[in-house]
Amino acid sequence: MDIFWFYIKLGLGHVLDLSAYDHILFLMALVIPFTFRMWKQILTLVTVFTIAHCLSLALSVYKIVEVEAAWIEFLIPVTIVATALFNLRDSLKKRNKLSFQLQIIATGFFGLIHGFGFSNYFNMLMAGEEEKFSPLLGFATGIEISQLIVILMVLIVAALLEIGLKLPRKYFVIGTTAIVILITIPMILDTWPG
């Protein structure tokens, strides 16, 4: 149980680490267009992301897939900008079922990329572990809890800003998405593998 709790805390710290804010930026980009009333869609996207994230960790831990770290570090901020642009485009027009299905697929793919970004560190931790499933499950639990905390905070801040500034939802989404993109662009330039 101590090992399981250790990996839950590791998952919590992985997402909530302010010095590695790429995960928080991705979650912001993912949920900015949503409101509390859309909680089922939000929960679907976050769960798909977590499952894909942990799948890539499992593929790495069991030595099924190995990826070049430099490319993953570059692709992580690309996923943030892609998610932000998709949601920006989607929020400016009426959302439909096909659009949400595409978003689920993209979120799953991006979850794989983000998981591989953490795989080297996770593999070092797992080197001494004989049983690997329990740590993966603990880590997934920690990630899911911390993602729900971040998303709840984003939704609360968004609701307060919209009410306080009396901004129409469309302008709020455009403004906050632009901020996420502007913060992320230097990350893309800094991690360019060329």
mmCIF file of C-alpha atoms in Angstrom:
data_model
loop_
_atom_site.group_PDB
_atom_site.id
_atom_site.type_symbol
_atom_site.label_atom_id
_atom_site.label_comp_id
_atom_site.label_asym_id
_atom_site.label_seq_id
_atom_site.Cartn_x
_atom_site.Cartn_y
_atom_site.Cartn_z
ATOM 1 C CA MET A 1 0.000 0.000 0.000
ATOM 2 C CA ASP A 2 2.917 2.364 0.703
ATOM 3 C CA ILE A 3 4.219 1.911 -2.849
ATOM 4 C CA PHE A 4 0.735 2.493 -4.304
ATOM 5 C CA TRP A 5 0.411 5.712 -2.250
ATOM 6 C CA PHE A 6 3.918 6.784 -3.348
ATOM 7 C CA TYR A 7 2.869 6.527 -7.003
ATOM 8 C CA ILE A 8 -0.424 8.335 -6.372
ATOM 9 C CA LYS A 9 1.606 11.219 -4.906
ATOM 10 C CA LEU A 10 3.978 11.024 -7.878
ATOM 11 C CA GLY A 11 1.018 11.342 -10.271
ATOM 12 C CA LEU A 12 -0.332 14.286 -8.279
ATOM 13 C CA GLY A 13 3.049 15.998 -8.323
ATOM 14 C CA HIS A 14 3.537 15.316 -12.028
ATOM 15 C CA VAL A 15 0.498 17.396 -12.980
ATOM 16 C CA LEU A 16 0.572 19.979 -10.180
ATOM 17 C CA ASP A 17 4.284 20.822 -10.516
ATOM 18 C CA LEU A 18 4.271 24.536 -11.375
ATOM 19 C CA SER A 19 7.830 24.386 -12.726
ATOM 20 C CA ALA A 20 6.658 21.865 -15.346
ATOM 21 C CA TYR A 21 3.518 23.749 -16.313
ATOM 22 C CA ASP A 22 3.050 22.140 -19.727
ATOM 23 C CA HIS A 23 0.495 19.708 -18.314
ATOM 24 C CA ILE A 24 -1.490 22.548 -16.736
ATOM 25 C CA LEU A 25 -1.377 24.516 -19.997
ATOM 26 C CA PHE A 26 -2.658 21.482 -21.898
ATOM 27 C CA LEU A 27 -5.547 21.049 -19.460
ATOM 28 C CA MET A 28 -6.358 24.756 -19.727
ATOM 29 C CA ALA A 29 -6.364 24.561 -23.518
ATOM 30 C CA LEU A 30 -8.575 21.486 -23.304
ATOM 31 C CA VAL A 31 -11.281 22.903 -21.004
ATOM 32 C CA ILE A 32 -11.368 26.661 -21.652
ATOM 33 C CA PRO A 33 -14.326 26.356 -24.069
ATOM 34 C CA PHE A 34 -16.353 24.253 -21.610
ATOM 35 C CA THR A 35 -18.540 25.208 -18.655
ATOM 36 C CA PHE A 36 -19.679 23.291 -15.574
ATOM 37 C CA ARG A 37 -22.828 22.249 -17.439
ATOM 38 C CA MET A 38 -20.640 20.290 -19.865
ATOM 39 C CA TRP A 39 -19.090 18.163 -17.109
ATOM 40 C CA LYS A 40 -19.713 14.848 -18.911
ATOM 41 C CA GLN A 41 -17.741 15.997 -21.945
ATOM 42 C CA ILE A 42 -14.935 17.314 -19.740
ATOM 43 C CA LEU A 43 -14.769 14.082 -17.745
ATOM 44 C CA THR A 44 -14.702 12.061 -20.978
ATOM 45 C CA LEU A 45 -11.788 14.064 -22.397
ATOM 46 C CA VAL A 46 -9.772 14.002 -19.174
ATOM 47 C CA THR A 47 -10.274 10.263 -18.718
ATOM 48 C CA VAL A 48 -9.280 9.532 -22.330
ATOM 49 C CA PHE A 49 -6.166 11.658 -21.819
ATOM 50 C CA THR A 50 -5.269 9.820 -18.581
ATOM 51 C CA ILE A 51 -5.771 6.370 -20.108
ATOM 52 C CA ALA A 52 -3.628 7.254 -23.135
ATOM 53 C CA HIS A 53 -0.992 8.866 -20.883
ATOM 54 C CA CYS A 54 -0.753 5.717 -18.773
ATOM 55 C CA LEU A 55 -0.822 3.454 -21.840
ATOM 56 C CA SER A 56 2.301 5.121 -23.200
ATOM 57 C CA LEU A 57 3.948 4.751 -19.781
ATOM 58 C CA ALA A 58 3.038 1.055 -19.763
ATOM 59 C CA LEU A 59 4.373 0.598 -23.308
ATOM 60 C CA SER A 60 7.601 2.222 -22.171
ATOM 61 C CA VAL A 61 7.900 0.397 -18.817
ATOM 62 C CA TYR A 62 7.368 -2.993 -20.461
ATOM 63 C CA LYS A 63 9.868 -2.015 -23.191
ATOM 64 C CA ILE A 64 7.319 -2.405 -26.012
ATOM 65 C CA VAL A 65 7.897 1.088 -27.446
ATOM 66 C CA GLU A 66 10.867 3.426 -27.130
ATOM 67 C CA VAL A 67 10.741 6.990 -28.406
ATOM 68 C CA GLU A 68 13.241 9.769 -28.949
ATOM 69 C CA ALA A 69 12.960 12.140 -25.971
ATOM 70 C CA ALA A 70 13.891 15.250 -27.987
ATOM 71 C CA TRP A 71 10.950 14.768 -30.350
ATOM 72 C CA ILE A 72 8.531 14.167 -27.483
ATOM 73 C CA GLU A 73 9.712 17.324 -25.681
ATOM 74 C CA PHE A 74 9.036 19.247 -28.900
ATOM 75 C CA LEU A 75 5.652 17.606 -29.561
ATOM 76 C CA ILE A 76 4.242 18.305 -26.089
ATOM 77 C CA PRO A 77 3.938 22.088 -26.620
ATOM 78 C CA VAL A 78 2.730 21.412 -30.178
ATOM 79 C CA THR A 79 -0.167 19.415 -28.675
ATOM 80 C CA ILE A 80 -1.012 22.369 -26.431
ATOM 81 C CA VAL A 81 -1.182 24.797 -29.362
ATOM 82 C CA ALA A 82 -3.090 22.295 -31.526
ATOM 83 C CA THR A 83 -5.657 21.745 -28.755
ATOM 84 C CA ALA A 84 -6.005 25.477 -28.178
ATOM 85 C CA LEU A 85 -6.481 26.190 -31.900
ATOM 86 C CA PHE A 86 -8.989 23.348 -32.298
ATOM 87 C CA ASN A 87 -11.029 24.578 -29.352
ATOM 88 C CA LEU A 88 -10.814 28.161 -30.532
ATOM 89 C CA ARG A 89 -12.116 27.214 -33.973
ATOM 90 C CA ASP A 90 -14.748 24.971 -32.408
ATOM 91 C CA SER A 91 -15.945 27.604 -29.928
ATOM 92 C CA LEU A 92 -16.484 30.151 -32.701
ATOM 93 C CA LYS A 93 -19.002 27.880 -34.361
ATOM 94 C CA LYS A 94 -21.698 25.580 -33.063
ATOM 95 C CA ARG A 95 -20.261 22.439 -31.482
ATOM 96 C CA ASN A 96 -21.424 19.151 -33.007
ATOM 97 C CA LYS A 97 -21.091 15.445 -32.282
ATOM 98 C CA LEU A 98 -18.466 14.794 -34.974
ATOM 99 C CA SER A 99 -16.334 17.660 -33.682
ATOM 100 C CA PHE A 100 -16.396 16.212 -30.166
ATOM 101 C CA GLN A 101 -15.523 12.739 -31.475
ATOM 102 C CA LEU A 102 -12.510 14.217 -33.287
ATOM 103 C CA GLN A 103 -11.543 15.974 -30.084
ATOM 104 C CA ILE A 104 -11.672 12.670 -28.171
ATOM 105 C CA ILE A 105 -9.370 11.023 -30.748
ATOM 106 C CA ALA A 106 -6.937 13.964 -30.710
ATOM 107 C CA THR A 107 -6.946 14.065 -26.893
ATOM 108 C CA GLY A 108 -6.118 10.352 -26.759
ATOM 109 C CA PHE A 109 -3.259 10.776 -29.232
ATOM 110 C CA PHE A 110 -1.954 13.785 -27.311
ATOM 111 C CA GLY A 111 -2.183 11.776 -24.080
ATOM 112 C CA LEU A 112 0.165 9.193 -25.613
ATOM 113 C CA ILE A 113 2.679 11.934 -26.432
ATOM 114 C CA HIS A 114 2.492 13.463 -22.939
ATOM 115 C CA GLY A 115 2.922 10.014 -21.356
ATOM 116 C CA PHE A 116 6.068 9.328 -23.351
ATOM 117 C CA GLY A 117 7.361 12.699 -22.134
ATOM 118 C CA PHE A 118 7.389 11.350 -18.586
ATOM 119 C CA SER A 119 8.465 7.804 -19.456
ATOM 120 C CA ASN A 120 12.247 8.185 -18.966
ATOM 121 C CA TYR A 121 11.860 9.429 -15.394
ATOM 122 C CA PHE A 122 9.128 6.892 -14.668
ATOM 123 C CA ASN A 123 11.308 4.064 -16.033
ATOM 124 C CA MET A 124 14.132 5.061 -13.693
ATOM 125 C CA LEU A 125 11.713 4.872 -10.752
ATOM 126 C CA MET A 126 10.330 1.544 -11.927
ATOM 127 C CA ALA A 127 13.792 -0.012 -12.379
ATOM 128 C CA GLY A 128 13.725 -1.429 -8.853
ATOM 129 C CA GLU A 129 10.100 -2.583 -8.977
ATOM 130 C CA GLU A 130 9.339 -6.207 -9.798
ATOM 131 C CA GLU A 131 5.580 -5.710 -9.979
ATOM 132 C CA LYS A 132 4.748 -2.880 -12.362
ATOM 133 C CA PHE A 133 0.932 -2.825 -12.595
ATOM 134 C CA SER A 134 0.245 -1.450 -9.106
ATOM 135 C CA PRO A 135 2.626 1.524 -9.538
ATOM 136 C CA LEU A 136 1.060 2.298 -12.940
ATOM 137 C CA LEU A 137 -2.426 2.180 -11.420
ATOM 138 C CA GLY A 138 -1.330 4.412 -8.529
ATOM 139 C CA PHE A 139 0.258 6.885 -10.919
ATOM 140 C CA ALA A 140 -2.878 6.923 -13.108
ATOM 141 C CA THR A 141 -4.999 7.583 -10.020
ATOM 142 C CA GLY A 142 -2.772 10.486 -8.981
ATOM 143 C CA ILE A 143 -2.881 11.955 -12.486
ATOM 144 C CA GLU A 144 -6.673 11.724 -12.682
ATOM 145 C CA ILE A 145 -7.156 13.355 -9.260
ATOM 146 C CA SER A 146 -4.735 16.185 -10.015
ATOM 147 C CA GLN A 147 -6.235 16.785 -13.465
ATOM 148 C CA LEU A 148 -9.678 17.079 -11.903
ATOM 149 C CA ILE A 149 -8.268 19.610 -9.411
ATOM 150 C CA VAL A 150 -6.719 21.702 -12.222
ATOM 151 C CA ILE A 151 -9.869 21.533 -14.331
ATOM 152 C CA LEU A 152 -12.066 22.502 -11.398
ATOM 153 C CA MET A 153 -9.789 25.478 -10.711
ATOM 154 C CA VAL A 154 -9.849 26.535 -14.387
ATOM 155 C CA LEU A 155 -13.648 26.310 -14.525
ATOM 156 C CA ILE A 156 -14.065 28.268 -11.274
ATOM 157 C CA VAL A 157 -11.644 31.017 -12.356
ATOM 158 C CA ALA A 158 -13.312 31.151 -15.791
ATOM 159 C CA ALA A 159 -16.771 31.495 -14.247
ATOM 160 C CA LEU A 160 -15.584 34.216 -11.847
ATOM 161 C CA LEU A 161 -13.828 36.172 -14.611
ATOM 162 C CA GLU A 162 -16.796 35.938 -16.932
ATOM 163 C CA ILE A 163 -19.184 37.094 -14.223
ATOM 164 C CA GLY A 164 -16.814 39.743 -12.844
ATOM 165 C CA LEU A 165 -15.776 41.174 -16.210
ATOM 166 C CA LYS A 166 -19.179 40.535 -17.793
ATOM 167 C CA LEU A 167 -17.445 39.179 -20.857
ATOM 168 C CA PRO A 168 -19.394 37.233 -23.439
ATOM 169 C CA ARG A 169 -18.215 33.616 -23.402
ATOM 170 C CA LYS A 170 -16.827 33.844 -26.947
ATOM 171 C CA TYR A 171 -14.462 36.694 -26.055
ATOM 172 C CA PHE A 172 -13.345 34.969 -22.884
ATOM 173 C CA VAL A 173 -12.468 31.812 -24.843
ATOM 174 C CA ILE A 174 -10.605 33.808 -27.512
ATOM 175 C CA GLY A 175 -8.628 35.807 -24.937
ATOM 176 C CA THR A 176 -7.611 32.935 -22.681
ATOM 177 C CA THR A 177 -6.785 30.684 -25.631
ATOM 178 C CA ALA A 178 -4.544 33.413 -27.061
ATOM 179 C CA ILE A 179 -2.737 33.639 -23.705
ATOM 180 C CA VAL A 180 -2.175 29.861 -23.615
ATOM 181 C CA ILE A 181 -0.800 29.952 -27.183
ATOM 182 C CA LEU A 182 1.500 32.904 -26.442
ATOM 183 C CA ILE A 183 2.921 31.135 -23.379
ATOM 184 C CA THR A 184 3.426 27.915 -25.354
ATOM 185 C CA ILE A 185 5.118 29.265 -28.495
ATOM 186 C CA PRO A 186 8.488 29.877 -26.728
ATOM 187 C CA MET A 187 8.320 26.266 -25.455
ATOM 188 C CA ILE A 188 8.035 25.074 -29.079
ATOM 189 C CA LEU A 189 10.976 27.215 -30.151
ATOM 190 C CA ASP A 190 13.096 26.104 -27.195
ATOM 191 C CA THR A 191 12.508 22.411 -27.819
ATOM 192 C CA TRP A 192 12.864 22.450 -31.626
ATOM 193 C CA PRO A 193 14.882 19.283 -32.318
ATOM 194 C CA GLY A 194 16.572 20.638 -35.466
#
